[in-house]
PDB file of C-alpha atoms in Angstrom:
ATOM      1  CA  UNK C   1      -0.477   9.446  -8.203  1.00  0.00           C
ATOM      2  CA  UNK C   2      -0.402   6.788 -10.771  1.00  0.00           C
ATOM      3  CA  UNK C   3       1.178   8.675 -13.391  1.00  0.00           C
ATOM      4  CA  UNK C   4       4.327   8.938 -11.173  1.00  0.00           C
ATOM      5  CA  UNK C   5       5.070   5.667 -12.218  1.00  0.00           C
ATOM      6  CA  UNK C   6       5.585   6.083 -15.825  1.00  0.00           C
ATOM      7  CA  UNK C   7       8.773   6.143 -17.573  1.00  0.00           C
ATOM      8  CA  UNK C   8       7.161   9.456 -19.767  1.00  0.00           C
ATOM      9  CA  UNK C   9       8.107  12.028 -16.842  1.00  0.00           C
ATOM     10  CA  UNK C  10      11.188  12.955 -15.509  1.00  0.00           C
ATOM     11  CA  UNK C  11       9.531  14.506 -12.206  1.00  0.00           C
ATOM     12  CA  UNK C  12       5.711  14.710 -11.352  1.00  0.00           C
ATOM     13  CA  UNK C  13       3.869  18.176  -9.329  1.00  0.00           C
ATOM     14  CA  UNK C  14       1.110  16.825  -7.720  1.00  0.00           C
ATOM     15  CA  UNK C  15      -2.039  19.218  -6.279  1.00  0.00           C
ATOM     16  CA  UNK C  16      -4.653  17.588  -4.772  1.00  0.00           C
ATOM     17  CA  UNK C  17      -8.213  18.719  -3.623  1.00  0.00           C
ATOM     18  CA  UNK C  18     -10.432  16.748  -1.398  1.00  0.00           C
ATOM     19  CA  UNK C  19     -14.530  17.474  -0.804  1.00  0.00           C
ATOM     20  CA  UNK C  20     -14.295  20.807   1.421  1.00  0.00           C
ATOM     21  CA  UNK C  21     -10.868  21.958  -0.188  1.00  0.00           C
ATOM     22  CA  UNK C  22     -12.127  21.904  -3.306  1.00  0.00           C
ATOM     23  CA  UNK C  23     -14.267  25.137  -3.581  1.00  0.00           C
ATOM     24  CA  UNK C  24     -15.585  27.901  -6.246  1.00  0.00           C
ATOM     25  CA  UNK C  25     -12.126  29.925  -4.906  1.00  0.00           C
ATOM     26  CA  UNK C  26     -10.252  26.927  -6.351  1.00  0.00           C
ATOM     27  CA  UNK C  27      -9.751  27.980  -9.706  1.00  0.00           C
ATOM     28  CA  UNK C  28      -7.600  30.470  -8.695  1.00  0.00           C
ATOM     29  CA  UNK C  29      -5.348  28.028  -6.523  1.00  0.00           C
ATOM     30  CA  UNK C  30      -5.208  25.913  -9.794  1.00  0.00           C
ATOM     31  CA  UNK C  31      -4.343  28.937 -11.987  1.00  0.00           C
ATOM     32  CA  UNK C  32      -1.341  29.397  -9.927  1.00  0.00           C
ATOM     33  CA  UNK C  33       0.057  25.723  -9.494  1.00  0.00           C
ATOM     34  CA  UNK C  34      -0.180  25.441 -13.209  1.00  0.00           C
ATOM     35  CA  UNK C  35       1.391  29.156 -14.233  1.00  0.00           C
ATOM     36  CA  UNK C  36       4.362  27.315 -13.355  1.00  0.00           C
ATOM     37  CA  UNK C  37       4.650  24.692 -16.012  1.00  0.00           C
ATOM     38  CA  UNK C  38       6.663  25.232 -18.765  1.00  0.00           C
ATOM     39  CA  UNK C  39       5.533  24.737 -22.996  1.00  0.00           C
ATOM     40  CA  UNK C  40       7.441  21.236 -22.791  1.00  0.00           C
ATOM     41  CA  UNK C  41       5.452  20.023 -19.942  1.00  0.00           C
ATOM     42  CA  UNK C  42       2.478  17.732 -19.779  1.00  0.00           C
ATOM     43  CA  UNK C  43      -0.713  19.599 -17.648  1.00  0.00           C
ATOM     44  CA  UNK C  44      -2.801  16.925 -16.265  1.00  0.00           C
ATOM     45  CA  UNK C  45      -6.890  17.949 -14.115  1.00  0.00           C
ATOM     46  CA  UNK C  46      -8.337  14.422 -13.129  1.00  0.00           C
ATOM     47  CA  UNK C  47     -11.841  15.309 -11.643  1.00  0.00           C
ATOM     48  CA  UNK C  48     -14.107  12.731 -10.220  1.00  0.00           C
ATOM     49  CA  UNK C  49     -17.656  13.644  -8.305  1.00  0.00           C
ATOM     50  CA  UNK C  50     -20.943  14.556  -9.445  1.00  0.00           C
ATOM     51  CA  UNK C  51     -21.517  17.007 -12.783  1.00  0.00           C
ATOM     52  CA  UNK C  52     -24.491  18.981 -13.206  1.00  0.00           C
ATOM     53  CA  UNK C  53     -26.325  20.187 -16.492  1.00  0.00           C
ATOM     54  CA  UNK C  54     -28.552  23.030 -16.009  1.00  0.00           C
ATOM     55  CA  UNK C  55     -31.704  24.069 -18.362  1.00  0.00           C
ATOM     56  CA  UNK C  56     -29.065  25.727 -20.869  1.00  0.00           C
ATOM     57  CA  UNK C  57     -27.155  23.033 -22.055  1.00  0.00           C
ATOM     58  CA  UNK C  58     -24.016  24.163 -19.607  1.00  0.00           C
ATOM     59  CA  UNK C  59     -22.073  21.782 -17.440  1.00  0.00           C
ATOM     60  CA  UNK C  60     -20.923  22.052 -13.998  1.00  0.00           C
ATOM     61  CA  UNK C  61     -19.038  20.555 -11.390  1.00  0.00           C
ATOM     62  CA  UNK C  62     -20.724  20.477  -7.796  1.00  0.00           C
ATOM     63  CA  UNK C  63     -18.460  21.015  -5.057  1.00  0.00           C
ATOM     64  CA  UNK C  64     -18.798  19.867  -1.226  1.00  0.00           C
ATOM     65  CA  UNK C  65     -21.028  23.140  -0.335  1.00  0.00           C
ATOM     66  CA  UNK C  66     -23.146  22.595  -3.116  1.00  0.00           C
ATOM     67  CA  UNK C  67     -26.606  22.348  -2.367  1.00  0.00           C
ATOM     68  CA  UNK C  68     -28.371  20.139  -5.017  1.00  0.00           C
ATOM     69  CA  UNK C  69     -31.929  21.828  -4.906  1.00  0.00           C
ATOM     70  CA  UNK C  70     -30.161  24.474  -6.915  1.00  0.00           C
ATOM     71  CA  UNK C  71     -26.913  23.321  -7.935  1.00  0.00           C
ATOM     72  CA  UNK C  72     -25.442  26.145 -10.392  1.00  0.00           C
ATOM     73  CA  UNK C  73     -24.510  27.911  -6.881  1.00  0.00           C
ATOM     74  CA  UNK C  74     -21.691  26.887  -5.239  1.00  0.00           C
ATOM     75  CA  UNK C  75     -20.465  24.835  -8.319  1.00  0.00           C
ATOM     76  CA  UNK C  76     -17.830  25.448 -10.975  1.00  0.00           C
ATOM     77  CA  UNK C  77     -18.553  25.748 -14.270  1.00  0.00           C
ATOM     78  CA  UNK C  78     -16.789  23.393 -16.959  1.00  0.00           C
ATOM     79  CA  UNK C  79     -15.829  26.857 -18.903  1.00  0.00           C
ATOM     80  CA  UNK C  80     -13.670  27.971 -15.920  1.00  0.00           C
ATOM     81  CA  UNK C  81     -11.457  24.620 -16.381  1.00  0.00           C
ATOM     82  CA  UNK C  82     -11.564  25.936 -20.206  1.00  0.00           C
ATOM     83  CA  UNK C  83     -10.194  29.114 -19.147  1.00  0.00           C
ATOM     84  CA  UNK C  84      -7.762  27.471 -16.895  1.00  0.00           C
ATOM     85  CA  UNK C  85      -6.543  25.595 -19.972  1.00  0.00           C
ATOM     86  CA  UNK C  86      -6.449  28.634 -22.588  1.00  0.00           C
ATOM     87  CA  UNK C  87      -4.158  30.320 -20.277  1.00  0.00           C
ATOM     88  CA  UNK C  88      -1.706  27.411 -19.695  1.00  0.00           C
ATOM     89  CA  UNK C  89       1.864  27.924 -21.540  1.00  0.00           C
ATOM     90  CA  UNK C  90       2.000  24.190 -22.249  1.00  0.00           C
ATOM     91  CA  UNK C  91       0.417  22.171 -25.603  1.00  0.00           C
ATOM     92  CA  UNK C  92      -0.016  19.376 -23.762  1.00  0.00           C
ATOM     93  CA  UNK C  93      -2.965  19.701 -21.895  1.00  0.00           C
ATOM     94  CA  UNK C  94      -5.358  16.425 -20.804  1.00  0.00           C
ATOM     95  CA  UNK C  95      -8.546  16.730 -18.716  1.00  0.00           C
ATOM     96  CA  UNK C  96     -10.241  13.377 -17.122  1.00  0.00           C
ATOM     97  CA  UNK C  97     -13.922  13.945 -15.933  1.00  0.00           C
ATOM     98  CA  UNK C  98     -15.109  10.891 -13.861  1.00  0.00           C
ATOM     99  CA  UNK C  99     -18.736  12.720 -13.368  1.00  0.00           C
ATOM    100  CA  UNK C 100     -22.116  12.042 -14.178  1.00  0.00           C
ATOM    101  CA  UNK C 101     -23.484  13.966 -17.649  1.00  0.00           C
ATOM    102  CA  UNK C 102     -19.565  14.040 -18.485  1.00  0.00           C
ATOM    103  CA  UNK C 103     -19.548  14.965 -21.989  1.00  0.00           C
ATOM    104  CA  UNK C 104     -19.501  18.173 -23.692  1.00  0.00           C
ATOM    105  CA  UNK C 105     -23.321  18.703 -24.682  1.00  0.00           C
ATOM    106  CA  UNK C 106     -23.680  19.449 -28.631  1.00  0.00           C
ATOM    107  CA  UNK C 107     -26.861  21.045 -28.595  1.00  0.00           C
ATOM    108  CA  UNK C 108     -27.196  20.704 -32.149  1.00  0.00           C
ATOM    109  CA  UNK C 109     -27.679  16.398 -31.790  1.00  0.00           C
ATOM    110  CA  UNK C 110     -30.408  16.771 -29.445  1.00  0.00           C
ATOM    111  CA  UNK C 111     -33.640  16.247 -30.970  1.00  0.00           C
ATOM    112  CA  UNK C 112     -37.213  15.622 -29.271  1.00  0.00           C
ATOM    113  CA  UNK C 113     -38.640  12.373 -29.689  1.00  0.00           C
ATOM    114  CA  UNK C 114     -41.928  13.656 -30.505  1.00  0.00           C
ATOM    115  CA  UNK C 115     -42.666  12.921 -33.942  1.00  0.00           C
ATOM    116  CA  UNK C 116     -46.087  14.415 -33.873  1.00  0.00           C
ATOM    117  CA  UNK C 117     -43.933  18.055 -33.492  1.00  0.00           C
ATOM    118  CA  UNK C 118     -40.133  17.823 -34.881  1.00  0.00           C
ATOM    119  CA  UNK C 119     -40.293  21.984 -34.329  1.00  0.00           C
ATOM    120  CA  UNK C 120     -39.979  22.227 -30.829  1.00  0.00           C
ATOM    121  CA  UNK C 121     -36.803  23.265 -29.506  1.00  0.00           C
ATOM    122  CA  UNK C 122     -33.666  21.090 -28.579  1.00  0.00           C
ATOM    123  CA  UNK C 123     -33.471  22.370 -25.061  1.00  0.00           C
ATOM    124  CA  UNK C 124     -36.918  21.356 -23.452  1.00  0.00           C
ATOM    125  CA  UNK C 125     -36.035  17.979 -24.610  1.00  0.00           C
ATOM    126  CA  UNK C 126     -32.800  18.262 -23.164  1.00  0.00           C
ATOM    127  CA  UNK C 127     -34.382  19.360 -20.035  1.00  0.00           C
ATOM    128  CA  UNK C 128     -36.433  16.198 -19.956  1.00  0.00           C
ATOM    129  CA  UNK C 129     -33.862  13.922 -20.294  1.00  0.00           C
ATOM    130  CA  UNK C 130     -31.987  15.661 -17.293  1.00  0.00           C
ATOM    131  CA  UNK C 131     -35.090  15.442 -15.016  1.00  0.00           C
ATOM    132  CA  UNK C 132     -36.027  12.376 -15.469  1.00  0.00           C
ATOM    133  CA  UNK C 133     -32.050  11.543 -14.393  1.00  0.00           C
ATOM    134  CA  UNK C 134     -31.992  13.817 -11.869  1.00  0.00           C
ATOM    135  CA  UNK C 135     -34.902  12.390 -10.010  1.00  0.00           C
ATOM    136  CA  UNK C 136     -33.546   8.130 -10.489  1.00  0.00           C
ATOM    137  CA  UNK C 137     -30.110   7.970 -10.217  1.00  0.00           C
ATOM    138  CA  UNK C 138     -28.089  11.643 -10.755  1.00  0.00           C
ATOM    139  CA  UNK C 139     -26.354  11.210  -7.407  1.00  0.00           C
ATOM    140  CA  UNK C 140     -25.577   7.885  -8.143  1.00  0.00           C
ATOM    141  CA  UNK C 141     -24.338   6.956 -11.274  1.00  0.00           C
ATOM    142  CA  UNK C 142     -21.217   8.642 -12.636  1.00  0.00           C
ATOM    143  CA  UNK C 143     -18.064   7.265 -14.627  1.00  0.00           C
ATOM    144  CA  UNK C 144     -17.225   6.024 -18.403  1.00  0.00           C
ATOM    145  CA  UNK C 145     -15.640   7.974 -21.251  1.00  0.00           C
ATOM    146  CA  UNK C 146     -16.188  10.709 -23.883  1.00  0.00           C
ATOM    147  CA  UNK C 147     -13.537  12.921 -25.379  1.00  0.00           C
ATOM    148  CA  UNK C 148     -13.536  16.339 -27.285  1.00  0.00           C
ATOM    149  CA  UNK C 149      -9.984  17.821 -27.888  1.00  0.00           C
ATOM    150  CA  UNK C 150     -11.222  21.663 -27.539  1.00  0.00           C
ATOM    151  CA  UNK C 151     -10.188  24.061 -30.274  1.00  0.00           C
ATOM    152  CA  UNK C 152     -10.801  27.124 -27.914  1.00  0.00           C
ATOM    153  CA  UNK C 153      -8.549  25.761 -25.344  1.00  0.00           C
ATOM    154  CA  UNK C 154      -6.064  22.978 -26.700  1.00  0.00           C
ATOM    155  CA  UNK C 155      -7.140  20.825 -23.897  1.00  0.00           C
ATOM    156  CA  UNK C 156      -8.532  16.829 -24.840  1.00  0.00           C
ATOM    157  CA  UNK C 157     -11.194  16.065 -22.437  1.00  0.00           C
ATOM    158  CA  UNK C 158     -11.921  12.116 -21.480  1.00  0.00           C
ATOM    159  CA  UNK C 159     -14.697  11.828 -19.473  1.00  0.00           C
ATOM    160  CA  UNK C 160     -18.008   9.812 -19.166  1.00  0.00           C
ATOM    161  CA  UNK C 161     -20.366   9.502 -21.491  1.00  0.00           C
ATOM    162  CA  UNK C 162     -22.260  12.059 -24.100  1.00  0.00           C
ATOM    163  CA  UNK C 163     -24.069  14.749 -22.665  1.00  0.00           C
ATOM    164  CA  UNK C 164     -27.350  13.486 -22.023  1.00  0.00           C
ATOM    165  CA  UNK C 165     -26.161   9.869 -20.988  1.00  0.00           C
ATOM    166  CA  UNK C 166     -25.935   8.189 -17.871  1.00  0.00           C
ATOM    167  CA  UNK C 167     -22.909   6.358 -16.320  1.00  0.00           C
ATOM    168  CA  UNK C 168     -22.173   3.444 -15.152  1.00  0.00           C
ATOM    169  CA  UNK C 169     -20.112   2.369 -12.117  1.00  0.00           C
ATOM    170  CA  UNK C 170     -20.593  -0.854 -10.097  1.00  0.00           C
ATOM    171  CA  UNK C 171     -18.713  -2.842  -7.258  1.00  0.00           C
ATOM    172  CA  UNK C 172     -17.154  -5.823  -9.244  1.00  0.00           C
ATOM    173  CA  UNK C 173     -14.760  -2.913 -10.751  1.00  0.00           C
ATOM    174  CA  UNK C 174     -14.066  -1.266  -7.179  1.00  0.00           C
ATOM    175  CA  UNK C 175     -13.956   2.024  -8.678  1.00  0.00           C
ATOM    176  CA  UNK C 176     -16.142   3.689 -11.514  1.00  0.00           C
ATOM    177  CA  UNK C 177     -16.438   2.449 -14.743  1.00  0.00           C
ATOM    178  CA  UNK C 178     -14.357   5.368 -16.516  1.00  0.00           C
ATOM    179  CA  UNK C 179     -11.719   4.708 -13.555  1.00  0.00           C
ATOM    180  CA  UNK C 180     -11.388   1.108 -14.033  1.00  0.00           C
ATOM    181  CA  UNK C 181     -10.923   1.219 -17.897  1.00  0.00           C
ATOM    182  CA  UNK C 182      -8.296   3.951 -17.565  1.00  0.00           C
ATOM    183  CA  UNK C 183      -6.444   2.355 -14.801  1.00  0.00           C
ATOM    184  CA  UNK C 184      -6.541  -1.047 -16.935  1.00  0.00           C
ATOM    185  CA  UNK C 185      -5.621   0.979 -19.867  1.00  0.00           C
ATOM    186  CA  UNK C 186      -2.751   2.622 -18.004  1.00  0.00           C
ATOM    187  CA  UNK C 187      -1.071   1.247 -14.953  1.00  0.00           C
ATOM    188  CA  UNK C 188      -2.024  -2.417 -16.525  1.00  0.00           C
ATOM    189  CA  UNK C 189      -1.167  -0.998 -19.904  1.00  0.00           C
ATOM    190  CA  UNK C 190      -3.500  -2.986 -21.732  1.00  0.00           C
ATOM    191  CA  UNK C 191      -3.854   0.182 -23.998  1.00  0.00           C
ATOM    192  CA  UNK C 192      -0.558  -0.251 -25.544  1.00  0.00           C
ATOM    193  CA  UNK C 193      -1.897  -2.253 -28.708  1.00  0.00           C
ATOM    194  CA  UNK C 194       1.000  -2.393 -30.937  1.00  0.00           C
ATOM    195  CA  UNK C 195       3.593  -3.364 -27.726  1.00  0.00           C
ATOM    196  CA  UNK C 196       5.983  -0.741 -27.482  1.00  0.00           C
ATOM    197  CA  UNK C 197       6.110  -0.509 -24.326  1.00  0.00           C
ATOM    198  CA  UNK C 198       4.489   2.968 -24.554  1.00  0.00           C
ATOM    199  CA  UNK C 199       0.949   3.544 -24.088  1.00  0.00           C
ATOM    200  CA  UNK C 200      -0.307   7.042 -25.972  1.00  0.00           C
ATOM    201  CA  UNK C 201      -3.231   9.165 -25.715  1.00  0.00           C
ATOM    202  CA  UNK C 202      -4.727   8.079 -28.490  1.00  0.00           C
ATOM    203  CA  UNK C 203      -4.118   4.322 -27.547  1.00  0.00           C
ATOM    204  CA  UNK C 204      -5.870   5.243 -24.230  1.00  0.00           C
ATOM    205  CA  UNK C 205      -8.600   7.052 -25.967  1.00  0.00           C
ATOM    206  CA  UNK C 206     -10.161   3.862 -28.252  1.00  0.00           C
ATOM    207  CA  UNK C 207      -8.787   1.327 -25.775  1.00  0.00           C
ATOM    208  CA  UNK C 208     -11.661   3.206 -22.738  1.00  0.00           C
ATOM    209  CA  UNK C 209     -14.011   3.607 -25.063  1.00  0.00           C
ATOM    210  CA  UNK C 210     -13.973   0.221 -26.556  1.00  0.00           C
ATOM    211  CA  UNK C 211     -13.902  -1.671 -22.891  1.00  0.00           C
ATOM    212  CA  UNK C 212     -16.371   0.950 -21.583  1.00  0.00           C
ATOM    213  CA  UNK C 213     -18.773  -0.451 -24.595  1.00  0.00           C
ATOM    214  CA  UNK C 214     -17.956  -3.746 -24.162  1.00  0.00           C
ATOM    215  CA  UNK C 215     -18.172  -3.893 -20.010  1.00  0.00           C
ATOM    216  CA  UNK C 216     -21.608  -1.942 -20.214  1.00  0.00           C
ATOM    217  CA  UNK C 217     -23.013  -4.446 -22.882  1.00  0.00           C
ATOM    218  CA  UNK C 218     -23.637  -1.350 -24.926  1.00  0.00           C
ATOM    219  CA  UNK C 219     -25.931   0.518 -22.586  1.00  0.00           C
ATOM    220  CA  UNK C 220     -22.504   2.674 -22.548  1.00  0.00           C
ATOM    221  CA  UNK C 221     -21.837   4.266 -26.115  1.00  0.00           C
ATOM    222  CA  UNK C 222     -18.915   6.324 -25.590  1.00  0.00           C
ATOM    223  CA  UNK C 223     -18.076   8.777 -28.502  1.00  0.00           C
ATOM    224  CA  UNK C 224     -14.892  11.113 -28.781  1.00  0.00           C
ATOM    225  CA  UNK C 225     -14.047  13.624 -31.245  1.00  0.00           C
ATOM    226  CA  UNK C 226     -10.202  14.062 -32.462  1.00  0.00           C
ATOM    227  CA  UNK C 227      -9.865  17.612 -34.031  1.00  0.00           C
ATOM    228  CA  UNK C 228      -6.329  17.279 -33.777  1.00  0.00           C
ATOM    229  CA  UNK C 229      -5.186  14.081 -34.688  1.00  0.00           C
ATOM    230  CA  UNK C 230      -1.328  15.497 -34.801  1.00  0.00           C
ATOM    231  CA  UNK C 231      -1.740  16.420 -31.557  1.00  0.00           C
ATOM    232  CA  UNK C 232      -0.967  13.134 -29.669  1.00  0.00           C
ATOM    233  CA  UNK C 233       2.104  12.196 -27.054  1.00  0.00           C
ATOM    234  CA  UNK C 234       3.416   9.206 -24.597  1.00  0.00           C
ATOM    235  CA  UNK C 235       1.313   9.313 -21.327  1.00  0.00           C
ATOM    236  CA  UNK C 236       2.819   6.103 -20.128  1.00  0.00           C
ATOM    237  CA  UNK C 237       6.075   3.777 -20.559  1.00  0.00           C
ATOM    238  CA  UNK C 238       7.410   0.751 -18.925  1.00  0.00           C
TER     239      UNK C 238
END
């Protein structure tokens, strides 16, 4: 709803999907509100809930039927919003994830601790970072900011954190910390740092990362990676 108040868009489709309407089947509801939007337009997926890594490193998103004692059923996968993206006709294509374990896992920068045995594999110690999540605060925590602009689908994704960090989200910000920071960002455009009245994604990219940092006293260390650094447009004007 918000971004039917900027200047950028001439007219705004909305589709919206609430706990039990937003199912496994969804995808396909998706594929078709989006086959109509044209190679000029700007595609837009704000998702905010719970995320869920499982013991290989791949992400998903737990819907209202999902039953957390084994979460991969009953949840969508993060490569089904990457095949929703690769077979949009616009360039434009932005993805917010407002979940817990929000960013794209590089399996290649997680190491085990261990010292006594640098050998053993990168997923068991991803595994152990999950569990010991999982069991505090998994259901609880959620919110911040990574990005990865994806080469396989065209799509930048801002969401929480890195892959095996936790998220913050608190009461004196009345919404998660990811929300707050892009709703300051945005709607307050406090992104816009050179005043032009516009605010771009890559303004809104370092200004949620930097106040995501700065509100989390650095227990937050948000990290996004810009492929494409041509690849940047007005998300907001006033």
């Amino acid at each position: 709803n918000t971004m039917s108040n900027s200047k950028s868009f001439g007219k705004v489709e909305l589709k919206k999907m609430f706990n039990q309407s937003f199912t496994i089947d969804s995808m396909n509801t998706l594929q078709n509100f989006f086959s109509k939007a044209s190679i000029n337009d700007v595609v837009m997926v704000f998702f905010a809930g719970h995320g869920y890594l499982d013991d290989d490193l791949s992400y998903y998103f737990p819907t209202y039927y999902t039953d957390f004692t084994d979460p991969k059923i009953n949840s969508v996968a993060y490569k089904s919003f990457e095949k929703l993206f690769q077979g949009m006709k616009p360039i434009r294509k932005l993805m917010f994830i407002d979940a817990c374990f929000s960013g794209e896992v590089d399996e290649e920068t997680i190491y085990n601790s261990d010292e006594e045995d640098p050998k053993k594999d990168t997923t068991r110690s991803a595994k152990t970072i999950y569990s010991t999540f999982a069991q505090s605060t998994a259901l609880e925590m959620s919110k911040a900011i990574f990005s990865d602009l994806r080469q396989n689908s065209g799509a930048t994704i801002i969401s929480s954190a890195g892959g095996t960090e936790a998220a913050f989200e608190g009461e004196k910000w009345n919404n998660g910390l990811f929300t707050h920071c892009l709703l300051q960002g945005i709607s307050k455009t406090k992104a816009d740092k050179n005043y032009d009245k516009k605010v771009m994604l890559s303004e809104l990219q370092r200004f949620v990362a930097d106040e995501v940092y700065r509100l989390s006293e650095g227990k937050q260390s948000p990290t996004y990676r810009m492929e494409n650094t041509a690849l940047d447009y007005e998300l907001w004007e006033y």
